[in-house]
Amino acid sequence: MILIIDNYDGCANNIYQLAGQLNPDVQVVRNDGVAVGDVERMAPSHLILSGGSAAPERAGNSLELVRSFAGRVPILGICLGYRIICAAYGGKSVQMAEIRQGKRELVHIAPSPLFHGLPDSFYAGFYHAETVPEENIPAEFSIIARSGKDVAGIAHRTQAIFGLQFHPESFLSEYGKEIMSNFLRTAPAE
């Protein structure tokens, strides 16, 4: 079962639809409606953290879930979910000088299992006012995507943990289904 943590954002429904096209066994729970023990009992194959407008530290149990399931269950963080992953490892978010709400921008990627079979660049939809600058990316992560000078994607160096500042589920994004499919093929590090 794929478990989506809804960080009180409408994009959780879009993520649900995208993931559900690939695997109908999907469940969505609010970030403050599920504890680590609940997720243990649910035994998800994959964990996805949605976007949202809160700071990572105010996103319910999301930080605790990342810390508890890192290395045990593949994790994908989208937008706020990406910033939550960074925060779980000590990274800090900052307010952007220019807000990117509903912006379609070119993304350049590096080799990563998340981007298997994709071209070196594609367009993606961004919806955010905060980001994690490159100097605040935790050392455990590699940068796997950029939009201009900004970090647009990270991957843990040894575990199946990925963060995307852009929204693969957005109609503005190319290859969203392929990215989600690649994520759902990942397995925890052994």
mmCIF file of C-alpha atoms in Angstrom:
data_model
loop_
_atom_site.group_PDB
_atom_site.id
_atom_site.type_symbol
_atom_site.label_atom_id
_atom_site.label_comp_id
_atom_site.label_asym_id
_atom_site.label_seq_id
_atom_site.Cartn_x
_atom_site.Cartn_y
_atom_site.Cartn_z
ATOM 1 C CA MET A 1 0.000 0.000 0.000
ATOM 2 C CA ILE A 2 1.164 3.511 -0.883
ATOM 3 C CA LEU A 3 0.622 5.956 1.981
ATOM 4 C CA ILE A 4 0.236 9.658 1.183
ATOM 5 C CA ILE A 5 0.643 12.110 4.041
ATOM 6 C CA ASP A 6 -1.645 15.051 3.340
ATOM 7 C CA ASN A 7 -0.056 18.230 4.667
ATOM 8 C CA TYR A 8 -3.400 20.047 4.360
ATOM 9 C CA ASP A 9 -2.985 20.790 0.681
ATOM 10 C CA GLY A 10 -5.207 20.121 -2.324
ATOM 11 C CA CYS A 11 -2.294 18.639 -4.232
ATOM 12 C CA ALA A 12 -2.599 15.502 -2.062
ATOM 13 C CA ASN A 13 -5.661 14.573 -4.128
ATOM 14 C CA ASN A 14 -3.707 15.027 -7.358
ATOM 15 C CA ILE A 15 -0.871 12.886 -5.980
ATOM 16 C CA TYR A 16 -3.472 10.261 -5.041
ATOM 17 C CA GLN A 17 -4.819 10.244 -8.604
ATOM 18 C CA LEU A 18 -1.341 10.004 -10.142
ATOM 19 C CA ALA A 19 -0.151 7.206 -7.836
ATOM 20 C CA GLY A 20 -3.513 5.440 -8.146
ATOM 21 C CA GLN A 21 -3.101 5.191 -11.916
ATOM 22 C CA LEU A 22 -0.047 3.036 -11.254
ATOM 23 C CA ASN A 23 -1.186 1.168 -8.146
ATOM 24 C CA PRO A 24 -4.776 1.370 -6.885
ATOM 25 C CA ASP A 25 -3.732 0.442 -3.321
ATOM 26 C CA VAL A 26 -3.326 4.021 -2.063
ATOM 27 C CA GLN A 27 -4.396 5.596 1.201
ATOM 28 C CA VAL A 28 -4.342 9.288 2.192
ATOM 29 C CA VAL A 29 -4.116 10.444 5.819
ATOM 30 C CA ARG A 30 -3.697 13.909 7.319
ATOM 31 C CA ASN A 31 -0.325 14.733 8.855
ATOM 32 C CA ASP A 32 -1.856 15.105 12.332
ATOM 33 C CA GLY A 33 -4.214 12.137 11.974
ATOM 34 C CA VAL A 34 -1.615 9.395 11.994
ATOM 35 C CA ALA A 35 1.202 8.512 14.400
ATOM 36 C CA VAL A 36 4.311 6.415 13.823
ATOM 37 C CA GLY A 37 2.636 3.383 15.425
ATOM 38 C CA ASP A 38 -0.339 3.731 13.092
ATOM 39 C CA VAL A 39 1.943 3.747 10.065
ATOM 40 C CA GLU A 40 3.837 0.726 11.443
ATOM 41 C CA ARG A 41 0.545 -1.199 11.519
ATOM 42 C CA MET A 42 -0.390 -0.008 8.020
ATOM 43 C CA ALA A 43 2.954 -1.330 6.693
ATOM 44 C CA PRO A 44 3.137 0.861 3.564
ATOM 45 C CA SER A 45 5.400 -0.071 0.672
ATOM 46 C CA HIS A 46 6.035 3.627 -0.081
ATOM 47 C CA LEU A 47 5.512 6.918 1.754
ATOM 48 C CA ILE A 48 4.725 10.193 -0.062
ATOM 49 C CA LEU A 49 4.647 13.590 1.676
ATOM 50 C CA SER A 50 2.433 16.157 -0.049
ATOM 51 C CA GLY A 51 2.894 19.873 -0.424
ATOM 52 C CA GLY A 52 1.319 22.340 1.971
ATOM 53 C CA SER A 53 1.632 25.839 3.342
ATOM 54 C CA ALA A 54 2.975 25.177 6.856
ATOM 55 C CA ALA A 55 6.613 25.243 7.902
ATOM 56 C CA PRO A 56 8.119 21.737 8.152
ATOM 57 C CA GLU A 57 8.127 21.965 11.951
ATOM 58 C CA ARG A 58 4.365 22.635 11.959
ATOM 59 C CA ALA A 59 3.402 19.862 9.534
ATOM 60 C CA GLY A 60 1.835 17.498 12.061
ATOM 61 C CA ASN A 61 3.773 14.252 12.459
ATOM 62 C CA SER A 62 5.524 14.482 9.073
ATOM 63 C CA LEU A 63 9.025 15.121 10.476
ATOM 64 C CA GLU A 64 8.679 12.226 12.910
ATOM 65 C CA LEU A 65 7.482 9.939 10.118
ATOM 66 C CA VAL A 66 10.524 10.744 7.964
ATOM 67 C CA ARG A 67 12.881 10.137 10.871
ATOM 68 C CA SER A 68 11.147 6.865 11.790
ATOM 69 C CA PHE A 69 10.837 5.343 8.312
ATOM 70 C CA ALA A 70 14.016 6.589 6.609
ATOM 71 C CA GLY A 71 15.877 3.598 5.232
ATOM 72 C CA ARG A 72 12.925 1.276 5.938
ATOM 73 C CA VAL A 73 10.349 2.554 3.441
ATOM 74 C CA PRO A 74 11.046 4.562 0.253
ATOM 75 C CA ILE A 75 10.037 8.195 0.815
ATOM 76 C CA LEU A 76 9.150 10.896 -1.724
ATOM 77 C CA GLY A 77 8.610 14.459 -0.556
ATOM 78 C CA ILE A 78 6.925 16.936 -2.897
ATOM 79 C CA CYS A 79 7.262 20.700 -2.321
ATOM 80 C CA LEU A 80 6.650 21.038 1.445
ATOM 81 C CA GLY A 81 7.403 17.309 1.621
ATOM 82 C CA TYR A 82 10.850 18.033 0.164
ATOM 83 C CA ARG A 83 11.430 20.722 2.786
ATOM 84 C CA ILE A 84 10.238 18.335 5.523
ATOM 85 C CA ILE A 85 12.819 15.768 4.420
ATOM 86 C CA CYS A 86 15.541 18.426 4.514
ATOM 87 C CA ALA A 87 14.389 19.587 7.961
ATOM 88 C CA ALA A 88 14.474 15.997 9.264
ATOM 89 C CA TYR A 89 18.200 16.023 8.492
ATOM 90 C CA GLY A 90 18.892 19.546 9.786
ATOM 91 C CA GLY A 91 18.281 21.585 6.607
ATOM 92 C CA LYS A 92 16.626 25.001 6.836
ATOM 93 C CA SER A 93 13.959 26.532 4.585
ATOM 94 C CA VAL A 94 13.964 30.214 3.656
ATOM 95 C CA GLN A 95 11.438 32.601 2.121
ATOM 96 C CA MET A 96 12.062 33.095 -1.594
ATOM 97 C CA ALA A 97 12.627 36.540 -3.073
ATOM 98 C CA GLU A 98 10.250 35.611 -5.906
ATOM 99 C CA ILE A 99 7.220 33.411 -5.231
ATOM 100 C CA ARG A 100 6.661 30.607 -7.755
ATOM 101 C CA GLN A 101 2.959 29.859 -7.681
ATOM 102 C CA GLY A 102 1.809 28.084 -10.824
ATOM 103 C CA LYS A 103 5.087 28.633 -12.673
ATOM 104 C CA ARG A 104 6.268 26.246 -15.385
ATOM 105 C CA GLU A 105 10.045 26.169 -15.546
ATOM 106 C CA LEU A 106 12.759 24.099 -17.150
ATOM 107 C CA VAL A 107 14.368 21.523 -14.874
ATOM 108 C CA HIS A 108 17.802 20.017 -15.560
ATOM 109 C CA ILE A 109 18.392 16.621 -13.983
ATOM 110 C CA ALA A 110 21.316 14.455 -12.916
ATOM 111 C CA PRO A 111 21.333 10.654 -13.089
ATOM 112 C CA SER A 112 18.992 9.208 -10.454
ATOM 113 C CA PRO A 113 16.678 6.202 -10.197
ATOM 114 C CA LEU A 114 13.846 8.741 -9.867
ATOM 115 C CA PHE A 115 14.545 10.059 -13.366
ATOM 116 C CA HIS A 116 15.348 6.777 -15.119
ATOM 117 C CA GLY A 117 14.505 6.979 -18.822
ATOM 118 C CA LEU A 118 13.862 10.746 -18.841
ATOM 119 C CA PRO A 119 15.597 13.364 -20.989
ATOM 120 C CA ASP A 120 18.254 15.601 -19.395
ATOM 121 C CA SER A 121 15.734 18.427 -19.040
ATOM 122 C CA PHE A 122 11.971 18.895 -18.996
ATOM 123 C CA TYR A 123 9.354 21.384 -17.855
ATOM 124 C CA ALA A 124 7.831 21.136 -14.394
ATOM 125 C CA GLY A 125 5.249 23.013 -12.330
ATOM 126 C CA PHE A 126 6.344 24.925 -9.227
ATOM 127 C CA TYR A 127 4.044 26.166 -6.462
ATOM 128 C CA HIS A 128 6.095 27.518 -3.579
ATOM 129 C CA ALA A 129 7.158 30.576 -1.617
ATOM 130 C CA GLU A 130 9.874 28.856 0.453
ATOM 131 C CA THR A 131 12.837 26.733 -0.550
ATOM 132 C CA VAL A 132 15.960 25.107 0.822
ATOM 133 C CA PRO A 133 19.019 26.906 -0.592
ATOM 134 C CA GLU A 134 21.909 24.765 -1.781
ATOM 135 C CA GLU A 135 24.045 25.693 1.225
ATOM 136 C CA ASN A 136 21.274 24.361 3.520
ATOM 137 C CA ILE A 137 20.887 20.981 1.804
ATOM 138 C CA PRO A 138 21.930 18.294 4.316
ATOM 139 C CA ALA A 139 25.219 16.519 3.520
ATOM 140 C CA GLU A 140 23.407 13.158 3.303
ATOM 141 C CA PHE A 141 21.792 14.264 0.027
ATOM 142 C CA SER A 142 22.901 14.762 -3.558
ATOM 143 C CA ILE A 143 21.320 17.388 -5.784
ATOM 144 C CA ILE A 144 19.566 15.606 -8.645
ATOM 145 C CA ALA A 145 17.608 18.485 -10.210
ATOM 146 C CA ARG A 146 17.957 22.225 -10.696
ATOM 147 C CA SER A 147 15.779 24.980 -12.053
ATOM 148 C CA GLY A 148 18.095 27.799 -12.990
ATOM 149 C CA LYS A 149 20.365 28.208 -9.953
ATOM 150 C CA ASP A 150 17.787 26.775 -7.542
ATOM 151 C CA VAL A 151 17.749 23.222 -6.209
ATOM 152 C CA ALA A 152 14.698 21.394 -7.563
ATOM 153 C CA GLY A 153 15.416 17.824 -6.429
ATOM 154 C CA ILE A 154 17.508 15.804 -3.995
ATOM 155 C CA ALA A 155 18.237 12.134 -3.331
ATOM 156 C CA HIS A 156 19.684 10.560 -0.209
ATOM 157 C CA ARG A 157 23.138 9.160 -0.923
ATOM 158 C CA THR A 158 22.436 5.675 0.512
ATOM 159 C CA GLN A 159 18.682 5.388 1.137
ATOM 160 C CA ALA A 160 15.566 5.526 -1.062
ATOM 161 C CA ILE A 161 14.591 9.055 -0.030
ATOM 162 C CA PHE A 162 13.834 11.709 -2.642
ATOM 163 C CA GLY A 163 12.657 15.294 -2.464
ATOM 164 C CA LEU A 164 11.248 17.395 -5.295
ATOM 165 C CA GLN A 165 10.586 21.110 -5.053
ATOM 166 C CA PHE A 166 8.394 20.836 -8.159
ATOM 167 C CA HIS A 167 5.091 18.976 -8.458
ATOM 168 C CA PRO A 168 5.226 15.903 -10.723
ATOM 169 C CA GLU A 169 1.435 15.529 -10.292
ATOM 170 C CA SER A 170 0.780 18.977 -11.798
ATOM 171 C CA PHE A 171 -0.575 19.353 -15.321
ATOM 172 C CA LEU A 172 2.303 21.815 -15.793
ATOM 173 C CA SER A 173 4.860 19.019 -15.370
ATOM 174 C CA GLU A 174 6.152 16.736 -18.073
ATOM 175 C CA TYR A 175 6.947 13.102 -17.181
ATOM 176 C CA GLY A 176 5.059 13.149 -13.878
ATOM 177 C CA LYS A 177 3.719 9.645 -14.395
ATOM 178 C CA GLU A 178 7.190 8.360 -15.264
ATOM 179 C CA ILE A 179 8.696 9.968 -12.153
ATOM 180 C CA MET A 180 6.005 8.444 -9.938
ATOM 181 C CA SER A 181 6.428 5.059 -11.627
ATOM 182 C CA ASN A 182 10.184 5.200 -11.047
ATOM 183 C CA PHE A 183 9.620 6.069 -7.384
ATOM 184 C CA LEU A 184 7.179 3.201 -6.913
ATOM 185 C CA ARG A 185 9.786 0.806 -8.305
ATOM 186 C CA THR A 186 12.324 1.793 -5.616
ATOM 187 C CA ALA A 187 12.963 -0.473 -2.678
ATOM 188 C CA PRO A 188 14.454 0.371 0.719
ATOM 189 C CA ALA A 189 18.247 0.180 1.002
ATOM 190 C CA GLU A 190 19.376 -3.084 2.551
#
